[in-house]
C-alpha cells in the first residue's frame, strides 16, 4: 500500500531541507507525545546508517518500530526504512526547487505487511484509503509548514 503527498512550500530548498532534517527537534517532539526514542549513530553529521528505536502505545498495544536513514543527499532527498509491528515501511522525502523561493515537497510512504496481523492492519487501511490518504497529506502539509515556521523563528 502506498501513500503520496505533494506540497508546494514558499521556502528555498536549502531552508526546507534543513528544517526537515532537524532530527533532534523531531526526537524532542516524539518524546513530548509519549514516544520512547533511542538514537543509534551520530546526529551531528546525518548519513545513511543513522537509526532510531522507538516504542509507543497505539490502540492500547505497545508497539516497537526501528527506523533507519538509508539515503541522505542534502537539499534533494532523504529515505527511511522502518520495521516493526508486522509491517515494514519505506518512506522517501524528495525536494524539488520550483523557483529560488518555492519548493515542492513529495513524501512517499510504502507499507508492506510481514505477518498475518500486518496484513489485517494494511487491509483495514485499504478499506478507508481515501480518509487515510487525506489525513496523510494534511499531516505532511502541517509538518512542513511548522518546520519552516520554526526554522524561520530560529534564524
MMTF fields as JSON, N, C-alpha, C and O atoms, coordinates in Angstrom:
{
  "mmtfVersion": "1.0.0",
  "mmtfProducer": "UNKNOWN",
  "numBonds": 619,
  "numAtoms": 620,
  "numGroups": 155,
  "numChains": 1,
  "numModels": 1,
  "chainsPerModel": [1],
  "groupsPerChain": [155],
  "chainIdList": ["A"],
  "bondAtomList": [4, 2, 8, 6, 12, 10, 16, 14, 20, 18, 24, 22, 28, 26, 32, 30, 36, 34, 40, 38, 44, 42, 48, 46, 52, 50, 56, 54, 60, 58, 64, 62, 68, 66, 72, 70, 76, 74, 80, 78, 84, 82, 88, 86, 92, 90, 96, 94, 100, 98, 104, 102, 108, 106, 112, 110, 116, 114, 120, 118, 124, 122, 128, 126, 132, 130, 136, 134, 140, 138, 144, 142, 148, 146, 152, 150, 156, 154, 160, 158, 164, 162, 168, 166, 172, 170, 176, 174, 180, 178, 184, 182, 188, 186, 192, 190, 196, 194, 200, 198, 204, 202, 208, 206, 212, 210, 216, 214, 220, 218, 224, 222, 228, 226, 232, 230, 236, 234, 240, 238, 244, 242, 248, 246, 252, 250, 256, 254, 260, 258, 264, 262, 268, 266, 272, 270, 276, 274, 280, 278, 284, 282, 288, 286, 292, 290, 296, 294, 300, 298, 304, 302, 308, 306, 312, 310, 316, 314, 320, 318, 324, 322, 328, 326, 332, 330, 336, 334, 340, 338, 344, 342, 348, 346, 352, 350, 356, 354, 360, 358, 364, 362, 368, 366, 372, 370, 376, 374, 380, 378, 384, 382, 388, 386, 392, 390, 396, 394, 400, 398, 404, 402, 408, 406, 412, 410, 416, 414, 420, 418, 424, 422, 428, 426, 432, 430, 436, 434, 440, 438, 444, 442, 448, 446, 452, 450, 456, 454, 460, 458, 464, 462, 468, 466, 472, 470, 476, 474, 480, 478, 484, 482, 488, 486, 492, 490, 496, 494, 500, 498, 504, 502, 508, 506, 512, 510, 516, 514, 520, 518, 524, 522, 528, 526, 532, 530, 536, 534, 540, 538, 544, 542, 548, 546, 552, 550, 556, 554, 560, 558, 564, 562, 568, 566, 572, 570, 576, 574, 580, 578, 584, 582, 588, 586, 592, 590, 596, 594, 600, 598, 604, 602, 608, 606, 612, 610, 616, 614],
  "bondOrderList": [1, 1, 1, 1, 1, 1, 1, 1, 1, 1, 1, 1, 1, 1, 1, 1, 1, 1, 1, 1, 1, 1, 1, 1, 1, 1, 1, 1, 1, 1, 1, 1, 1, 1, 1, 1, 1, 1, 1, 1, 1, 1, 1, 1, 1, 1, 1, 1, 1, 1, 1, 1, 1, 1, 1, 1, 1, 1, 1, 1, 1, 1, 1, 1, 1, 1, 1, 1, 1, 1, 1, 1, 1, 1, 1, 1, 1, 1, 1, 1, 1, 1, 1, 1, 1, 1, 1, 1, 1, 1, 1, 1, 1, 1, 1, 1, 1, 1, 1, 1, 1, 1, 1, 1, 1, 1, 1, 1, 1, 1, 1, 1, 1, 1, 1, 1, 1, 1, 1, 1, 1, 1, 1, 1, 1, 1, 1, 1, 1, 1, 1, 1, 1, 1, 1, 1, 1, 1, 1, 1, 1, 1, 1, 1, 1, 1, 1, 1, 1, 1, 1, 1, 1, 1],
  "groupList": [{"groupName": "UNK", "atomNameList": ["N", "CA", "C", "O"], "elementList": ["N", "C", "C", "O"], "formalChargeList": [0, 0, 0, 0], "bondAtomList": [1, 0, 2, 1, 3, 2], "bondOrderList": [1, 1, 2], "singleLetterCode": "X", "chemCompType": "L-PEPTIDE LINKING"}],
  "groupTypeList": [0, 0, 0, 0, 0, 0, 0, 0, 0, 0, 0, 0, 0, 0, 0, 0, 0, 0, 0, 0, 0, 0, 0, 0, 0, 0, 0, 0, 0, 0, 0, 0, 0, 0, 0, 0, 0, 0, 0, 0, 0, 0, 0, 0, 0, 0, 0, 0, 0, 0, 0, 0, 0, 0, 0, 0, 0, 0, 0, 0, 0, 0, 0, 0, 0, 0, 0, 0, 0, 0, 0, 0, 0, 0, 0, 0, 0, 0, 0, 0, 0, 0, 0, 0, 0, 0, 0, 0, 0, 0, 0, 0, 0, 0, 0, 0, 0, 0, 0, 0, 0, 0, 0, 0, 0, 0, 0, 0, 0, 0, 0, 0, 0, 0, 0, 0, 0, 0, 0, 0, 0, 0, 0, 0, 0, 0, 0, 0, 0, 0, 0, 0, 0, 0, 0, 0, 0, 0, 0, 0, 0, 0, 0, 0, 0, 0, 0, 0, 0, 0, 0, 0, 0, 0, 0],
  "groupIdList": [1, 2, 3, 4, 5, 6, 7, 8, 9, 10, 11, 12, 13, 14, 15, 16, 17, 18, 19, 20, 21, 22, 23, 24, 25, 26, 27, 28, 29, 30, 31, 32, 33, 34, 35, 36, 37, 38, 39, 40, 41, 42, 43, 44, 45, 46, 47, 48, 49, 50, 51, 52, 53, 54, 55, 56, 57, 58, 59, 60, 61, 62, 63, 64, 65, 66, 67, 68, 69, 70, 71, 72, 73, 74, 75, 76, 77, 78, 79, 80, 81, 82, 83, 84, 85, 86, 87, 88, 89, 90, 91, 92, 93, 94, 95, 96, 97, 98, 99, 100, 101, 102, 103, 104, 105, 106, 107, 108, 109, 110, 111, 112, 113, 114, 115, 116, 117, 118, 119, 120, 121, 122, 123, 124, 125, 126, 127, 128, 129, 130, 131, 132, 133, 134, 135, 136, 137, 138, 139, 140, 141, 142, 143, 144, 145, 146, 147, 148, 149, 150, 151, 152, 153, 154, 155],
  "secStructList": [7, 3, 3, 3, 3, 3, 3, 3, 3, 1, 1, 7, 2, 2, 2, 2, 2, 2, 2, 2, 6, 7, 2, 2, 2, 2, 2, 2, 2, 2, 2, 2, 6, 6, 7, 3, 3, 3, 3, 3, 1, 7, 1, 6, 6, 7, 7, 6, 6, 7, 3, 3, 3, 3, 3, 3, 3, 3, 6, 6, 3, 3, 3, 3, 3, 3, 3, 3, 3, 3, 3, 3, 3, 6, 6, 6, 3, 3, 3, 3, 3, 3, 3, 3, 6, 6, 3, 3, 3, 3, 3, 3, 3, 3, 3, 3, 3, 3, 3, 6, 6, 3, 3, 3, 3, 3, 3, 3, 3, 3, 3, 3, 3, 7, 1, 2, 2, 2, 2, 2, 2, 2, 2, 2, 2, 2, 2, 6, 2, 2, 2, 2, 2, 2, 2, 2, 2, 2, 2, 2, 2, 2, 2, 2, 2, 2, 2, 2, 2, 2, 2, 2, 2, 2, 7],
  "xCoordList": [0.851, 0.0, 0.897, 1.907, 0.518, 1.351, 0.526, -0.611, 1.131, 0.539, 1.541, 2.74, 1.042, 1.901, 1.274, 0.072, 2.111, 1.652, 2.618, 3.834, 2.056, 2.867, 2.394, 1.196, 3.36, 3.034, 4.042, 5.249, 3.547, 4.418, 4.55, 3.556, 5.791, 6.082, 6.811, 7.712, 6.411, 7.074, 8.321, 8.336, 9.366, 10.65, 11.722, 11.443, 12.942, 14.033, 14.305, 14.076, 14.791, 15.007, 15.965, 15.739, 17.038, 18.014, 17.379, 17.623, 16.567, 15.907, 14.92, 14.856, 14.159, 13.188, 13.899, 13.485, 14.968, 15.7, 16.297, 16.254, 16.85, 17.42, 16.351, 16.596, 15.169, 14.076, 13.617, 13.352, 13.524, 13.057, 14.099, 13.75, 15.363, 16.405, 16.84, 17.932, 16.0, 16.244, 15.805, 14.741, 16.638, 16.279, 16.177, 15.349, 17.001, 16.912, 15.559, 14.953, 15.088, 13.776, 12.663, 11.712, 12.784, 11.771, 11.783, 10.731, 12.978, 13.072, 12.375, 11.6, 12.655, 12.018, 10.501, 9.768, 10.036, 8.598, 7.966, 6.887, 8.637, 8.119, 8.093, 7.132, 9.137, 9.202, 8.075, 7.47, 7.79, 6.678, 5.344, 4.418, 5.236, 3.996, 3.969, 3.055, 4.959, 4.947, 5.678, 5.535, 6.453, 7.21, 8.588, 9.256, 9.007, 10.376, 11.255, 10.989, 12.303, 13.18, 14.61, 15.115, 15.26, 16.665, 17.409, 17.16, 18.33, 19.082, 20.296, 20.937, 20.604, 21.816, 22.597, 22.194, 23.693, 24.502, 24.714, 24.167, 25.525, 25.907, 24.962, 24.909, 24.216, 23.231, 23.87, 23.248, 25.108, 25.743, 26.087, 26.175, 26.281, 26.551, 25.647, 26.094, 24.365, 23.439, 23.965, 24.432, 23.878, 24.329, 23.576, 23.033, 23.543, 22.91, 23.486, 24.693, 22.608, 23.009, 22.521, 22.408, 22.228, 21.656, 20.313, 19.514, 20.058, 18.847, 18.248, 18.908, 16.983, 16.256, 15.442, 14.862, 15.406, 14.478, 13.398, 13.694, 12.155, 11.053, 10.091, 9.951, 9.437, 8.435, 7.319, 7.569, 6.076, 4.927, 3.681, 3.671, 2.638, 1.354, 0.438, 0.253, -0.135, -1.072, -2.224, -2.018, -3.426, -4.625, -4.473, -4.717, -4.069, -3.943, -2.895, -2.901, -2.01, -0.956, 0.4, 0.538, 1.391, 2.744, 3.364, 3.362, 3.887, 4.476, 5.947, 6.345, 6.743, 8.16, 8.44, 8.041, 9.133, 9.498, 10.952, 11.37, 11.711, 13.099, 13.123, 12.669, 13.656, 13.707, 15.168, 15.987, 15.495, 16.871, 16.887, 16.081, 17.804, 18.036, 18.88, 20.002, 18.351, 19.079, 19.64, 20.595, 19.063, 19.564, 19.522, 18.524, 20.611, 20.658, 21.507, 22.736, 20.837, 21.507, 21.033, 19.915, 21.877, 21.457, 20.772, 21.213, 19.694, 18.858, 18.044, 17.367, 18.085, 17.269, 16.434, 15.226, 17.047, 16.297, 16.768, 17.948, 15.797, 16.051, 15.152, 14.012, 15.659, 14.832, 15.053, 16.163, 13.973, 13.986, 13.34, 12.468, 13.773, 13.071, 12.629, 13.266, 11.545, 11.035, 10.607, 10.075, 10.836, 10.444, 9.789, 10.298, 8.661, 8.041, 6.558, 5.931, 5.997, 4.558, 3.974, 2.842, 4.744, 4.228, 4.199, 3.672, 4.761, 4.752, 6.141, 6.793, 6.588, 7.809, 7.389, 6.384, 8.168, 7.8, 9.027, 10.151, 8.783, 9.795, 9.197, 8.072, 9.948, 9.475, 10.557, 11.729, 10.143, 11.068, 10.573, 9.4, 11.47, 11.17, 12.021, 13.249, 11.361, 12.08, 11.721, 10.559, 12.729, 12.529, 12.97, 14.008, 12.158, 12.471, 12.286, 11.234, 13.315, 13.231, 12.38, 12.726, 11.272, 10.42, 10.882, 10.753, 11.416, 11.986, 12.928, 12.994, 13.658, 14.566, 13.857, 14.49, 12.573, 11.847, 10.695, 9.896, 10.592, 9.473, 9.999, 10.808, 9.516, 9.996, 8.823, 7.859, 8.914, 7.907, 8.43, 9.521, 7.628, 7.925, 7.058, 5.837, 7.686, 6.956, 7.353, 8.531, 6.36, 6.602, 5.857, 4.644, 6.592, 6.013, 6.213, 7.333, 5.131, 5.177, 4.623, 3.494, 5.428, 5.0, 4.961, 5.928, 3.842, 3.668, 3.576, 2.844, 4.329, 4.304, 4.086, 4.893, 3.02, 2.79, 3.794, 4.187, 4.205, 5.131, 4.484, 4.961, 3.406, 2.74, 1.243, 0.762, 0.523, -0.927, -1.536, -2.431, -1.054, -1.563, -1.265, -2.086, -0.094, 0.258, -0.653, -1.055, -0.976, -1.896, -3.274, -3.907, -3.73, -5.035, -5.027, -6.0, -3.919, -3.827, -3.819, -4.525, -3.026, -2.967, -4.311, -4.756, -4.959, -6.268, -7.296, -8.118, -7.247, -8.192, -7.901, -8.827, -6.634, -6.292, -6.821, -7.243, -6.795, -7.299, -8.792, -9.279, -9.506, -10.948, -11.274, -12.323, -10.383, -10.597, -9.483, -9.063, -9.026, -7.882, -8.028, -7.084, -9.184, -9.394, -9.202, -8.536, -9.785, -9.672, -8.223, -7.726, -7.55, -6.164, -5.264, -4.354, -5.509, -4.706, -4.874, -3.896, -6.101, -6.336, -5.634, -5.027, -5.723, -5.073, -3.546, -2.877, -3.006, -1.568, -1.115, -0.124, -1.84, -1.498, -1.585, -0.738, -2.601, -2.771, -1.622, -1.104, -1.229, -0.136, 1.194, 1.985, 1.445, 2.68, 2.711, 3.732, 1.594, 1.496, 1.716, 2.493, 1.037, 1.174, 2.604, 3.148, 3.208, 4.568, 5.555, 6.424, 5.428, 6.344, 6.211, 7.213, 4.992, 4.784, 5.293, 5.894, 5.057, 5.536, 7.067, 7.666, 7.695, 9.154, 9.755, 10.738, 9.169, 9.675, 9.456, 10.343, 8.283, 7.998, 8.958, 9.466, 9.208, 10.11, 11.528, 12.242, 11.931, 13.264, 13.409, 14.477, 12.348, 12.378, 12.492, 13.15, 11.86, 11.932, 13.332, 13.794, 14.009, 15.36, 16.349, 17.274, 16.152, 17.102, 17.047, 17.786],
  "yCoordList": [-1.165, 0.0, 1.228, 1.274, 2.217, 3.409, 4.674, 4.77, 5.644, 6.97, 7.989, 7.879, 8.981, 10.037, 11.38, 11.584, 12.294, 13.655, 14.624, 14.514, 15.581, 16.626, 17.963, 18.219, 18.813, 20.124, 21.134, 20.897, 22.264, 23.359, 24.316, 24.82, 24.559, 25.36, 26.633, 26.596, 27.756, 29.035, 29.162, 29.887, 28.444, 28.485, 27.969, 27.107, 28.488, 27.967, 26.499, 26.062, 25.746, 24.312, 24.015, 23.073, 24.811, 24.568, 24.764, 23.986, 25.807, 26.1, 24.99, 24.569, 24.523, 23.458, 22.156, 21.461, 21.82, 20.591, 20.652, 19.671, 21.802, 21.969, 21.757, 21.108, 22.312, 22.162, 20.707, 20.208, 20.025, 18.64, 17.671, 16.579, 18.055, 17.164, 17.541, 17.175, 18.26, 18.579, 17.376, 17.39, 16.343, 15.101, 15.267, 14.614, 16.124, 16.356, 16.956, 16.565, 17.896, 18.501, 17.474, 17.487, 16.571, 15.521, 14.563, 14.116, 14.248, 13.372, 14.011, 13.353, 15.304, 16.001, 16.016, 15.819, 16.25, 16.275, 14.911, 14.834, 13.84, 12.49, 12.187, 11.602, 12.58, 12.334, 13.075, 12.54, 14.312, 15.071, 14.361, 14.533, 13.572, 12.844, 11.457, 10.674, 11.151, 9.889, 8.752, 7.601, 9.035, 8.003, 7.886, 8.891, 6.654, 6.426, 6.362, 5.581, 7.179, 7.243, 6.991, 7.637, 6.043, 5.781, 5.858, 5.07, 6.825, 7.051, 6.139, 5.87, 5.666, 4.882, 5.612, 5.613, 6.222, 6.919, 8.371, 8.874, 9.037, 10.429, 11.355, 11.349, 12.154, 13.052, 14.348, 15.082, 14.636, 15.889, 15.883, 16.944, 14.708, 14.584, 13.49, 12.358, 13.815, 12.787, 12.087, 12.727, 10.773, 9.961, 8.637, 8.261, 7.926, 6.61, 5.758, 5.753, 5.048, 4.235, 4.801, 4.072, 6.109, 6.716, 6.034, 5.884, 5.622, 4.841, 5.211, 5.792, 4.857, 5.098, 3.855, 3.223, 3.515, 2.506, 3.274, 4.063, 3.046, 3.762, 2.77, 1.637, 3.211, 2.397, 3.321, 4.369, 2.921, 3.765, 2.901, 1.741, 3.481, 2.798, 3.295, 4.5, 2.355, 2.689, 1.701, 0.489, 2.219, 1.379, 0.349, -0.842, 0.83, 0.032, -1.074, -1.978, -1.021, -2.027, -1.335, -0.283, -1.945, -1.398, -1.769, -2.942, -0.801, -1.02, -0.634, 0.298, -1.358, -1.042, -0.93, -1.785, 0.142, 0.336, 0.775, 1.687, 0.117, 0.501, 1.266, 0.763, 2.481, 3.346, 3.594, 3.849, 3.52, 3.766, 4.72, 4.598, 5.661, 6.576, 5.824, 5.42, 5.63, 4.859, 5.727, 5.33, 6.899, 7.833, 9.233, 9.639, 9.969, 11.353, 12.153, 12.131, 12.859, 13.723, 15.143, 15.502, 15.963, 17.314, 18.095, 18.107, 18.733, 19.588, 18.85, 19.495, 17.52, 16.83, 15.683, 15.642, 14.751, 13.541, 12.93, 12.969, 12.366, 11.548, 10.325, 10.434, 9.172, 7.97, 7.194, 7.128, 6.616, 5.875, 4.512, 4.359, 3.524, 2.248, 2.055, 2.554, 1.335, 1.046, -0.401, -0.959, -1.009, -2.398, -2.495, -1.954, -3.184, -3.42, -3.658, -3.309, -4.249, -4.49, -5.194, -4.918, -6.103, -6.888, -6.166, -6.693, -4.961, -4.173, -3.596, -3.144, -3.614, -2.883, -1.699, -1.754, -0.632, 0.575, 1.209, 1.056, 1.918, 2.725, 4.105, 4.248, 5.123, 6.493, 7.297, 7.249, 8.034, 8.884, 10.319, 10.594, 11.228, 12.654, 13.313, 13.322, 13.865, 14.451, 15.924, 16.308, 16.741, 18.173, 18.566, 18.122, 19.405, 19.924, 21.433, 21.924, 22.169, 23.634, 24.06, 23.777, 24.738, 25.26, 26.655, 27.053, 27.386, 28.716, 28.961, 28.137, 30.076, 30.311, 30.377, 30.112, 30.72, 30.849, 29.853, 29.975, 28.88, 27.925, 26.516, 26.288, 25.575, 24.198, 23.228, 23.433, 22.17, 21.105, 19.976, 19.448, 19.627, 18.528, 17.344, 17.466, 16.202, 14.975, 13.919, 13.594, 13.389, 12.34, 11.093, 11.123, 10.001, 8.728, 7.715, 7.514, 7.082, 6.076, 4.77, 4.72, 3.71, 2.38, 1.464, 1.374, 0.794, -0.152, -1.561, -1.805, -2.496, -3.884, -4.786, -4.772, -5.563, -6.467, -7.615, -8.115, -8.028, -9.148, -10.333, -11.463, -10.081, -11.133, -11.068, -10.146, -12.043, -12.042, -10.806, -10.176, -10.462, -9.261, -8.015, -7.101, -7.985, -6.866, -6.792, -5.707, -7.949, -7.981, -7.457, -6.724, -7.841, -7.361, -5.847, -5.169, -5.321, -3.878, -3.139, -2.144, -3.625, -2.981, -3.112, -2.171, -4.259, -4.439, -3.473, -2.92, -3.272, -2.326, -0.903, -0.104, -0.571, 0.746, 0.9, 1.985, -0.196, -0.135, 0.182, 0.832, -0.279, -0.03, 1.446, 1.919, 2.165, 3.6, 4.416, 5.453, 3.936, 4.519, 6.022, 6.776, 6.463, 7.88, 8.751, 9.785, 8.334, 9.098, 9.121, 10.162, 7.974, 7.892, 8.733, 9.405, 8.7, 9.491, 10.986, 11.733, 11.423, 12.843, 13.244, 14.311, 12.385, 12.673, 12.714, 13.564, 11.8, 11.764, 13.063, 13.667, 13.486, 14.729, 15.93, 16.822, 15.947, 17.046, 17.093, 18.168, 15.942, 15.892, 16.299, 17.004, 15.861, 16.246, 17.753, 18.397, 18.313, 19.757, 20.522, 21.476, 20.104, 20.766, 20.672, 21.647, 19.495, 19.296, 20.183, 20.802, 20.248, 21.07, 22.544, 23.24, 23.013, 24.426, 24.734, 25.785, 23.832, 24.025, 24.039, 24.866, 23.13, 23.058, 24.332, 24.849, 24.843, 26.077, 27.259, 28.098, 27.335, 28.431, 28.413, 29.457, 27.216, 27.093, 27.479, 28.144, 27.057, 27.379, 28.881, 29.442, 29.538, 30.982, 31.748, 32.788, 31.246, 31.908, 31.816, 32.748, 30.694, 30.495, 31.408, 31.938, 31.59, 32.389, 33.854, 34.633],
  "zCoordList": [0.0, 0.0, 0.0, 0.702, -0.792, -0.938, -0.759, -1.221, -0.072, 0.086, -0.434, -0.177, -1.166, -1.699, -1.36, -1.533, -0.872, -0.586, -1.252, -1.098, -1.997, -2.634, -2.11, -1.991, -1.8, -1.244, -1.763, -1.71, -2.266, -2.681, -1.504, -0.981, -1.096, 0.094, -0.329, -1.167, 0.259, -0.008, 0.857, 1.852, 0.458, 1.161, 0.204, -0.63, 0.315, -0.51, -0.175, 0.953, -1.155, -0.984, 0.172, 0.932, 0.314, 1.387, 2.764, 3.686, 2.891, 4.168, 4.539, 5.694, 3.556, 3.813, 4.173, 5.101, 3.444, 3.743, 5.15, 5.893, 5.505, 6.848, 7.918, 8.935, 7.678, 8.644, 8.735, 9.828, 7.589, 7.581, 8.132, 8.58, 8.105, 8.614, 10.033, 10.466, 10.742, 12.154, 12.99, 13.608, 12.997, 13.665, 15.18, 15.815, 15.763, 17.208, 17.572, 18.57, 16.774, 17.009, 16.891, 17.672, 15.9, 15.736, 16.913, 17.369, 17.406, 18.577, 19.778, 20.472, 20.022, 21.147, 20.988, 21.957, 19.767, 19.505, 19.788, 20.375, 19.372, 19.621, 21.116, 21.615, 21.824, 23.268, 23.983, 24.912, 23.551, 24.153, 23.935, 24.728, 22.879, 22.582, 23.229, 22.971, 24.062, 24.786, 24.107, 24.521, 23.081, 22.379, 23.02, 23.262, 23.291, 23.756, 22.521, 21.606, 22.488, 21.319, 21.757, 22.675, 21.091, 21.357, 20.026, 19.113, 19.93, 18.693, 18.637, 19.653, 17.426, 17.18, 16.095, 14.932, 16.463, 15.472, 15.837, 16.819, 15.021, 15.25, 14.509, 13.28, 15.264, 14.668, 14.162, 13.394, 14.587, 14.166, 12.679, 12.062, 12.102, 10.668, 10.111, 9.927, 9.836, 9.357, 8.102, 7.159, 8.119, 6.993, 7.035, 8.074, 5.902, 5.926, 7.052, 7.294, 7.726, 8.864, 10.188, 11.173, 10.215, 11.415, 11.667, 10.743, 12.902, 13.18, 14.53, 15.391, 14.685, 15.927, 16.262, 15.38, 17.546, 18.05, 18.789, 19.686, 18.418, 19.055, 19.684, 19.222, 20.736, 21.419, 21.872, 22.466, 21.585, 21.919, 22.032, 21.619, 22.596, 22.716, 21.607, 21.436, 20.853, 19.788, 19.851, 19.781, 19.981, 20.111, 21.223, 21.029, 22.376, 23.604, 23.531, 24.366, 22.564, 22.471, 22.376, 21.752, 23.006, 22.952, 21.606, 21.23, 20.886, 19.559, 19.586, 20.286, 18.821, 18.658, 17.166, 16.376, 16.801, 15.402, 15.343, 16.058, 14.486, 14.233, 12.913, 11.885, 12.951, 11.772, 11.424, 12.307, 10.135, 9.695, 8.514, 7.592, 8.549, 7.437, 6.415, 6.719, 5.198, 4.185, 3.064, 2.397, 2.849, 1.839, 2.419, 3.014, 2.245, 2.719, 1.742, 1.806, 0.837, -0.127, 0.135, -0.237, 0.778, 1.168, 0.048, -1.101, 0.43, -0.42, -1.473, -2.273, -1.503, -2.501, -1.951, -2.182, -1.228, -0.875, 0.448, 0.797, 1.166, 2.348, 2.213, 1.76, 2.602, 2.579, 3.873, 4.401, 4.362, 5.62, 5.406, 4.551, 6.186, 6.247, 7.688, 8.617, 7.864, 9.195, 9.284, 8.324, 10.431, 10.673, 12.036, 13.018, 12.096, 13.387, 13.284, 12.283, 14.31, 14.416, 13.197, 12.8, 12.603, 11.488, 10.159, 9.179, 10.108, 8.875, 8.651, 9.592, 7.404, 7.06, 6.203, 5.494, 6.278, 5.538, 4.902, 5.381, 3.819, 3.149, 2.979, 2.498, 3.372, 3.207, 2.509, 2.882, 1.492, 0.751, 0.819, 0.565, 1.162, 1.223, 0.146, 0.233, -0.869, -2.004, -2.144, -2.005, -2.42, -2.607, -4.015, -4.504, -4.651, -5.982, -5.938, -5.529, -6.361, -6.382, -7.574, -8.721, -7.305, -8.371, -8.775, -9.933, -7.817, -8.033, -6.858, -5.946, -6.86, -5.727, -4.367, -3.345, -4.323, -3.055, -2.913, -1.985, -3.804, -3.748, -4.005, -4.904, -3.191, -3.257, -3.218, -2.481, -4.019, -3.976, -3.092, -3.304, -2.105, -1.189, -1.591, -1.684, -1.828, -2.133, -1.109, -0.961, -0.408, 0.583, 0.123, -0.089, -0.029, -0.451, 0.667, 1.138, 1.087, 2.145, 1.597, 1.107, 1.683, 1.242, 2.457, 3.213, 2.633, 3.738, 3.172, 2.214, 3.774, 3.332, 4.541, 5.471, 4.544, 5.675, 5.675, 4.621, 6.885, 7.031, 7.734, 7.622, 8.454, 9.219, 8.942, 8.284, 9.443, 9.283, 9.943, 9.38, 11.128, 11.806, 10.975, 10.899, 10.356, 9.485, 8.274, 7.855, 7.713, 6.561, 6.947, 6.187, 8.133, 8.596, 8.785, 8.456, 9.319, 9.522, 8.177, 8.009, 7.228, 5.907, 5.202, 4.545, 5.33, 4.697, 5.279, 4.548, 6.591, 7.195, 6.723, 6.579, 6.48, 5.93, 4.508, 4.109, 3.748, 2.37, 2.341, 1.417, 3.353, 3.394, 3.595, 3.157, 4.25, 4.491, 3.824, 4.338, 2.693, 1.991, 1.747, 1.982, 1.283, 0.983, 2.205, 2.145, 3.306, 4.553, 5.041, 5.47, 4.976, 5.425, 4.52, 5.006, 3.214, 2.273, 2.534, 2.509, 2.783, 3.092, 4.388, 4.47, 5.39, 6.673, 6.506, 7.095, 5.709, 5.441, 4.766, 5.177, 3.736, 3.034, 3.969, 3.923, 4.808, 5.752, 6.758, 7.061, 7.271, 8.252, 7.621, 8.248, 6.393, 5.701, 5.501, 5.745, 5.059, 4.84, 6.144, 6.184, 7.202, 8.505, 9.029, 9.549, 8.889, 9.382, 8.63, 9.244, 7.306, 6.506, 6.869, 7.037, 6.987, 7.333, 8.746, 8.972, 9.685, 11.049, 11.083, 11.77, 10.347, 10.325, 9.753, 10.284, 8.67, 8.059, 8.991, 9.144, 9.618, 10.55, 11.735, 12.143, 12.293, 13.431, 13.02, 13.772, 11.819, 11.321, 11.087, 11.331, 10.616, 10.37, 11.69, 11.745, 12.748, 14.053, 14.637, 15.295, 14.4, 14.924, 14.203, 14.819, 12.896, 12.088, 12.382, 11.78]
}
